[in-house]
């Protein structure tokens, strides 16, 4: 048993060392983004919104987690170099910058990565962002300010992405729901069909 504990300590120390930290952070982001989607999909199966697990959807969400993981790794390094220290005023400043700069970038990266994977056109991707960006960004303001105060105030840099992804597991479930929610698009299509129908009737008269 002591040998297992010793191995785990050694593995953890290696994984969070400067040499392997980027790989570790990206792996964590990929894994938990996928887990968040799996949880959301199984809820949708349970509530009969879908019939089976869509593996391609989980793959796409996991890959989007990779792009976000790379960004977050470098973002936290930049923030700690640019604003070193843990004074409360400095922490609040970092949280504000994180919310106003990093959060929109992270959401854009999600949409852009998924758009590339789904081979969406630029217009389709922009339309999806217009329909769903505000929902995700509003949720960011609810979840992340208190979480990031703890992150910037208490944790060393090397554990920031791990903490970020642990907190965001629940948020990733919601992200998966919003990203894959076609109700807004369906409503817009219905409205366009209705408008088109009225124009046709008017022309026929």
Tab-separated table of C-alpha atoms in Angstrom:
chain	number	residue	atom	x	y	z
A	1	UNK	CA	0.000	0.000	0.000
A	2	UNK	CA	2.805	2.396	0.896
A	3	UNK	CA	4.399	1.593	-2.474
A	4	UNK	CA	1.207	2.662	-4.283
A	5	UNK	CA	1.015	5.899	-2.309
A	6	UNK	CA	4.665	6.617	-3.031
A	7	UNK	CA	4.118	5.968	-6.748
A	8	UNK	CA	1.083	8.248	-6.833
A	9	UNK	CA	3.025	11.038	-5.144
A	10	UNK	CA	5.858	10.654	-7.615
A	11	UNK	CA	3.498	10.543	-10.595
A	12	UNK	CA	1.630	13.624	-9.386
A	13	UNK	CA	4.866	15.527	-8.818
A	14	UNK	CA	6.026	14.638	-12.327
A	15	UNK	CA	2.682	15.455	-13.959
A	16	UNK	CA	2.557	18.919	-12.379
A	17	UNK	CA	6.224	19.704	-12.971
A	18	UNK	CA	7.093	22.558	-15.314
A	19	UNK	CA	8.246	20.067	-17.969
A	20	UNK	CA	4.925	18.205	-18.213
A	21	UNK	CA	2.427	20.804	-16.976
A	22	UNK	CA	1.077	21.758	-20.414
A	23	UNK	CA	0.484	18.102	-21.296
A	24	UNK	CA	-1.171	17.503	-17.919
A	25	UNK	CA	-3.433	20.541	-18.200
A	26	UNK	CA	-4.528	19.695	-21.740
A	27	UNK	CA	-5.199	16.074	-20.777
A	28	UNK	CA	-7.344	17.202	-17.843
A	29	UNK	CA	-9.288	19.606	-20.064
A	30	UNK	CA	-9.910	16.964	-22.739
A	31	UNK	CA	-11.030	14.384	-20.183
A	32	UNK	CA	-13.398	16.553	-18.171
A	33	UNK	CA	-14.947	18.190	-21.231
A	34	UNK	CA	-15.755	14.698	-22.485
A	35	UNK	CA	-17.084	13.614	-19.093
A	36	UNK	CA	-19.309	16.701	-18.915
A	37	UNK	CA	-20.818	15.854	-22.303
A	38	UNK	CA	-21.324	12.214	-21.358
A	39	UNK	CA	-23.207	13.262	-18.212
A	40	UNK	CA	-25.398	15.653	-20.212
A	41	UNK	CA	-26.085	13.075	-22.916
A	42	UNK	CA	-27.063	10.391	-20.411
A	43	UNK	CA	-29.431	12.870	-18.790
A	44	UNK	CA	-30.940	13.508	-22.225
A	45	UNK	CA	-31.268	9.761	-22.764
A	46	UNK	CA	-32.887	9.388	-19.329
A	47	UNK	CA	-35.397	12.137	-20.131
A	48	UNK	CA	-35.951	10.648	-23.620
A	49	UNK	CA	-34.627	13.686	-25.460
A	50	UNK	CA	-32.314	11.331	-27.377
A	51	UNK	CA	-32.145	7.592	-27.798
A	52	UNK	CA	-28.436	6.713	-27.649
A	53	UNK	CA	-25.028	8.072	-26.745
A	54	UNK	CA	-23.612	10.174	-29.593
A	55	UNK	CA	-19.895	9.363	-29.481
A	56	UNK	CA	-19.005	11.887	-32.154
A	57	UNK	CA	-20.566	14.655	-30.095
A	58	UNK	CA	-18.472	13.620	-27.088
A	59	UNK	CA	-15.364	13.503	-29.262
A	60	UNK	CA	-16.053	17.010	-30.537
A	61	UNK	CA	-16.595	18.370	-27.031
A	62	UNK	CA	-13.381	16.699	-25.865
A	63	UNK	CA	-11.376	18.241	-28.701
A	64	UNK	CA	-12.852	21.641	-27.892
A	65	UNK	CA	-11.602	21.026	-24.348
A	66	UNK	CA	-8.123	20.570	-25.809
A	67	UNK	CA	-8.094	24.006	-27.459
A	68	UNK	CA	-9.466	25.625	-24.307
A	69	UNK	CA	-6.913	23.737	-22.172
A	70	UNK	CA	-4.006	25.102	-24.219
A	71	UNK	CA	-5.392	28.624	-23.918
A	72	UNK	CA	-6.050	28.379	-20.161
A	73	UNK	CA	-2.576	26.992	-19.478
A	74	UNK	CA	-0.960	29.967	-21.194
A	75	UNK	CA	-3.499	32.455	-19.851
A	76	UNK	CA	-2.831	31.595	-16.211
A	77	UNK	CA	0.912	31.760	-16.811
A	78	UNK	CA	0.503	35.202	-18.371
A	79	UNK	CA	-1.736	36.454	-15.567
A	80	UNK	CA	0.673	35.338	-12.832
A	81	UNK	CA	3.644	36.890	-14.616
A	82	UNK	CA	1.820	40.146	-15.329
A	83	UNK	CA	0.112	40.428	-11.931
A	84	UNK	CA	2.220	38.583	-9.337
A	85	UNK	CA	1.011	38.432	-5.757
A	86	UNK	CA	-2.106	37.510	-3.779
A	87	UNK	CA	-3.289	40.793	-2.289
A	88	UNK	CA	-7.082	40.918	-2.294
A	89	UNK	CA	-7.236	43.983	-4.531
A	90	UNK	CA	-4.910	42.325	-7.031
A	91	UNK	CA	-6.933	39.106	-6.948
A	92	UNK	CA	-10.148	41.006	-7.676
A	93	UNK	CA	-8.425	42.792	-10.556
A	94	UNK	CA	-7.331	39.448	-11.996
A	95	UNK	CA	-10.857	38.062	-11.655
A	96	UNK	CA	-12.286	41.071	-13.497
A	97	UNK	CA	-9.748	40.753	-16.307
A	98	UNK	CA	-10.373	37.008	-16.465
A	99	UNK	CA	-14.111	37.532	-16.863
A	100	UNK	CA	-13.955	40.350	-19.391
A	101	UNK	CA	-11.067	39.063	-21.522
A	102	UNK	CA	-10.550	35.317	-21.070
A	103	UNK	CA	-14.174	34.190	-20.782
A	104	UNK	CA	-15.265	35.559	-24.187
A	105	UNK	CA	-12.148	34.051	-25.784
A	106	UNK	CA	-12.854	30.639	-24.226
A	107	UNK	CA	-16.456	30.690	-25.469
A	108	UNK	CA	-15.299	31.720	-28.954
A	109	UNK	CA	-12.759	28.875	-28.969
A	110	UNK	CA	-15.538	26.404	-28.142
A	111	UNK	CA	-17.687	27.596	-31.034
A	112	UNK	CA	-14.757	27.866	-33.459
A	113	UNK	CA	-13.413	24.387	-32.665
A	114	UNK	CA	-16.829	22.761	-32.911
A	115	UNK	CA	-17.538	24.680	-36.111
A	116	UNK	CA	-14.362	23.303	-37.707
A	117	UNK	CA	-15.094	19.763	-36.512
A	118	UNK	CA	-18.678	19.920	-37.817
A	119	UNK	CA	-17.489	21.622	-41.021
A	120	UNK	CA	-19.857	24.497	-40.466
A	121	UNK	CA	-19.664	27.563	-42.671
A	122	UNK	CA	-18.461	30.845	-41.204
A	123	UNK	CA	-22.018	32.243	-41.434
A	124	UNK	CA	-23.467	29.232	-39.608
A	125	UNK	CA	-20.850	29.493	-36.861
A	126	UNK	CA	-21.525	33.223	-36.426
A	127	UNK	CA	-25.251	32.568	-36.265
A	128	UNK	CA	-24.777	29.906	-33.598
A	129	UNK	CA	-22.571	32.246	-31.580
A	130	UNK	CA	-25.151	34.999	-31.845
A	131	UNK	CA	-27.883	32.660	-30.602
A	132	UNK	CA	-25.950	31.022	-27.740
A	133	UNK	CA	-23.055	33.253	-26.683
A	134	UNK	CA	-25.048	35.354	-24.229
A	135	UNK	CA	-26.451	32.292	-22.437
A	136	UNK	CA	-22.975	30.904	-21.850
A	137	UNK	CA	-21.427	34.238	-20.926
A	138	UNK	CA	-24.196	34.972	-18.409
A	139	UNK	CA	-23.574	31.580	-16.797
A	140	UNK	CA	-19.847	32.407	-16.683
A	141	UNK	CA	-20.603	35.460	-14.520
A	142	UNK	CA	-22.643	33.339	-12.125
A	143	UNK	CA	-20.113	30.520	-11.735
A	144	UNK	CA	-16.635	31.910	-12.154
A	145	UNK	CA	-16.061	35.113	-10.131
A	146	UNK	CA	-16.324	33.395	-6.714
A	147	UNK	CA	-14.480	30.330	-8.017
A	148	UNK	CA	-11.652	32.419	-9.459
A	149	UNK	CA	-11.215	34.386	-6.240
A	150	UNK	CA	-10.309	31.075	-4.589
A	151	UNK	CA	-8.168	30.079	-7.560
A	152	UNK	CA	-6.089	33.267	-7.669
A	153	UNK	CA	-5.943	33.784	-3.898
A	154	UNK	CA	-5.176	30.297	-2.593
A	155	UNK	CA	-3.752	28.043	-5.289
A	156	UNK	CA	-0.295	27.897	-6.861
A	157	UNK	CA	-0.153	28.383	-10.619
A	158	UNK	CA	0.446	24.722	-11.450
A	159	UNK	CA	-2.907	23.677	-9.982
A	160	UNK	CA	-5.022	26.431	-11.557
A	161	UNK	CA	-6.167	24.479	-14.635
A	162	UNK	CA	-6.902	21.369	-12.538
A	163	UNK	CA	-9.042	23.447	-10.183
A	164	UNK	CA	-10.609	25.271	-13.134
A	165	UNK	CA	-11.628	22.010	-14.785
A	166	UNK	CA	-12.873	20.453	-11.553
A	167	UNK	CA	-15.179	23.404	-10.934
A	168	UNK	CA	-16.184	23.551	-14.566
A	169	UNK	CA	-17.346	19.930	-14.709
A	170	UNK	CA	-20.844	21.068	-13.786
A	171	UNK	CA	-20.492	24.066	-16.083
A	172	UNK	CA	-19.336	21.740	-18.890
A	173	UNK	CA	-22.613	19.833	-18.550
A	174	UNK	CA	-24.467	23.104	-19.106
A	175	UNK	CA	-22.084	24.086	-21.922
A	176	UNK	CA	-22.773	20.789	-23.677
A	177	UNK	CA	-26.506	21.403	-23.302
A	178	UNK	CA	-26.337	24.937	-24.734
A	179	UNK	CA	-23.894	24.117	-27.537
A	180	UNK	CA	-26.049	21.203	-28.716
A	181	UNK	CA	-29.419	22.869	-28.104
A	182	UNK	CA	-31.092	23.423	-31.468
A	183	UNK	CA	-34.356	24.808	-30.086
A	184	UNK	CA	-33.390	28.410	-30.878
A	185	UNK	CA	-32.408	27.514	-34.418
A	186	UNK	CA	-35.569	25.457	-34.885
A	187	UNK	CA	-37.648	28.387	-33.666
A	188	UNK	CA	-35.917	30.746	-36.102
A	189	UNK	CA	-36.459	28.302	-38.956
A	190	UNK	CA	-40.141	28.015	-38.049
A	191	UNK	CA	-40.494	31.787	-37.975
A	192	UNK	CA	-38.843	32.037	-41.378
A	193	UNK	CA	-41.134	29.354	-42.769
A	194	UNK	CA	-44.169	31.188	-41.404
A	195	UNK	CA	-42.999	34.464	-42.909
A	196	UNK	CA	-42.290	32.790	-46.216
A	197	UNK	CA	-45.759	31.264	-46.214
A	198	UNK	CA	-47.425	34.626	-45.733
A	199	UNK	CA	-45.406	36.115	-48.577
A	200	UNK	CA	-46.427	33.274	-50.858
A	201	UNK	CA	-50.085	33.785	-50.031
A	202	UNK	CA	-49.751	37.486	-50.637
A	203	UNK	CA	-48.164	36.842	-54.022
A	204	UNK	CA	-50.861	34.385	-55.023
A	205	UNK	CA	-53.515	37.004	-54.338
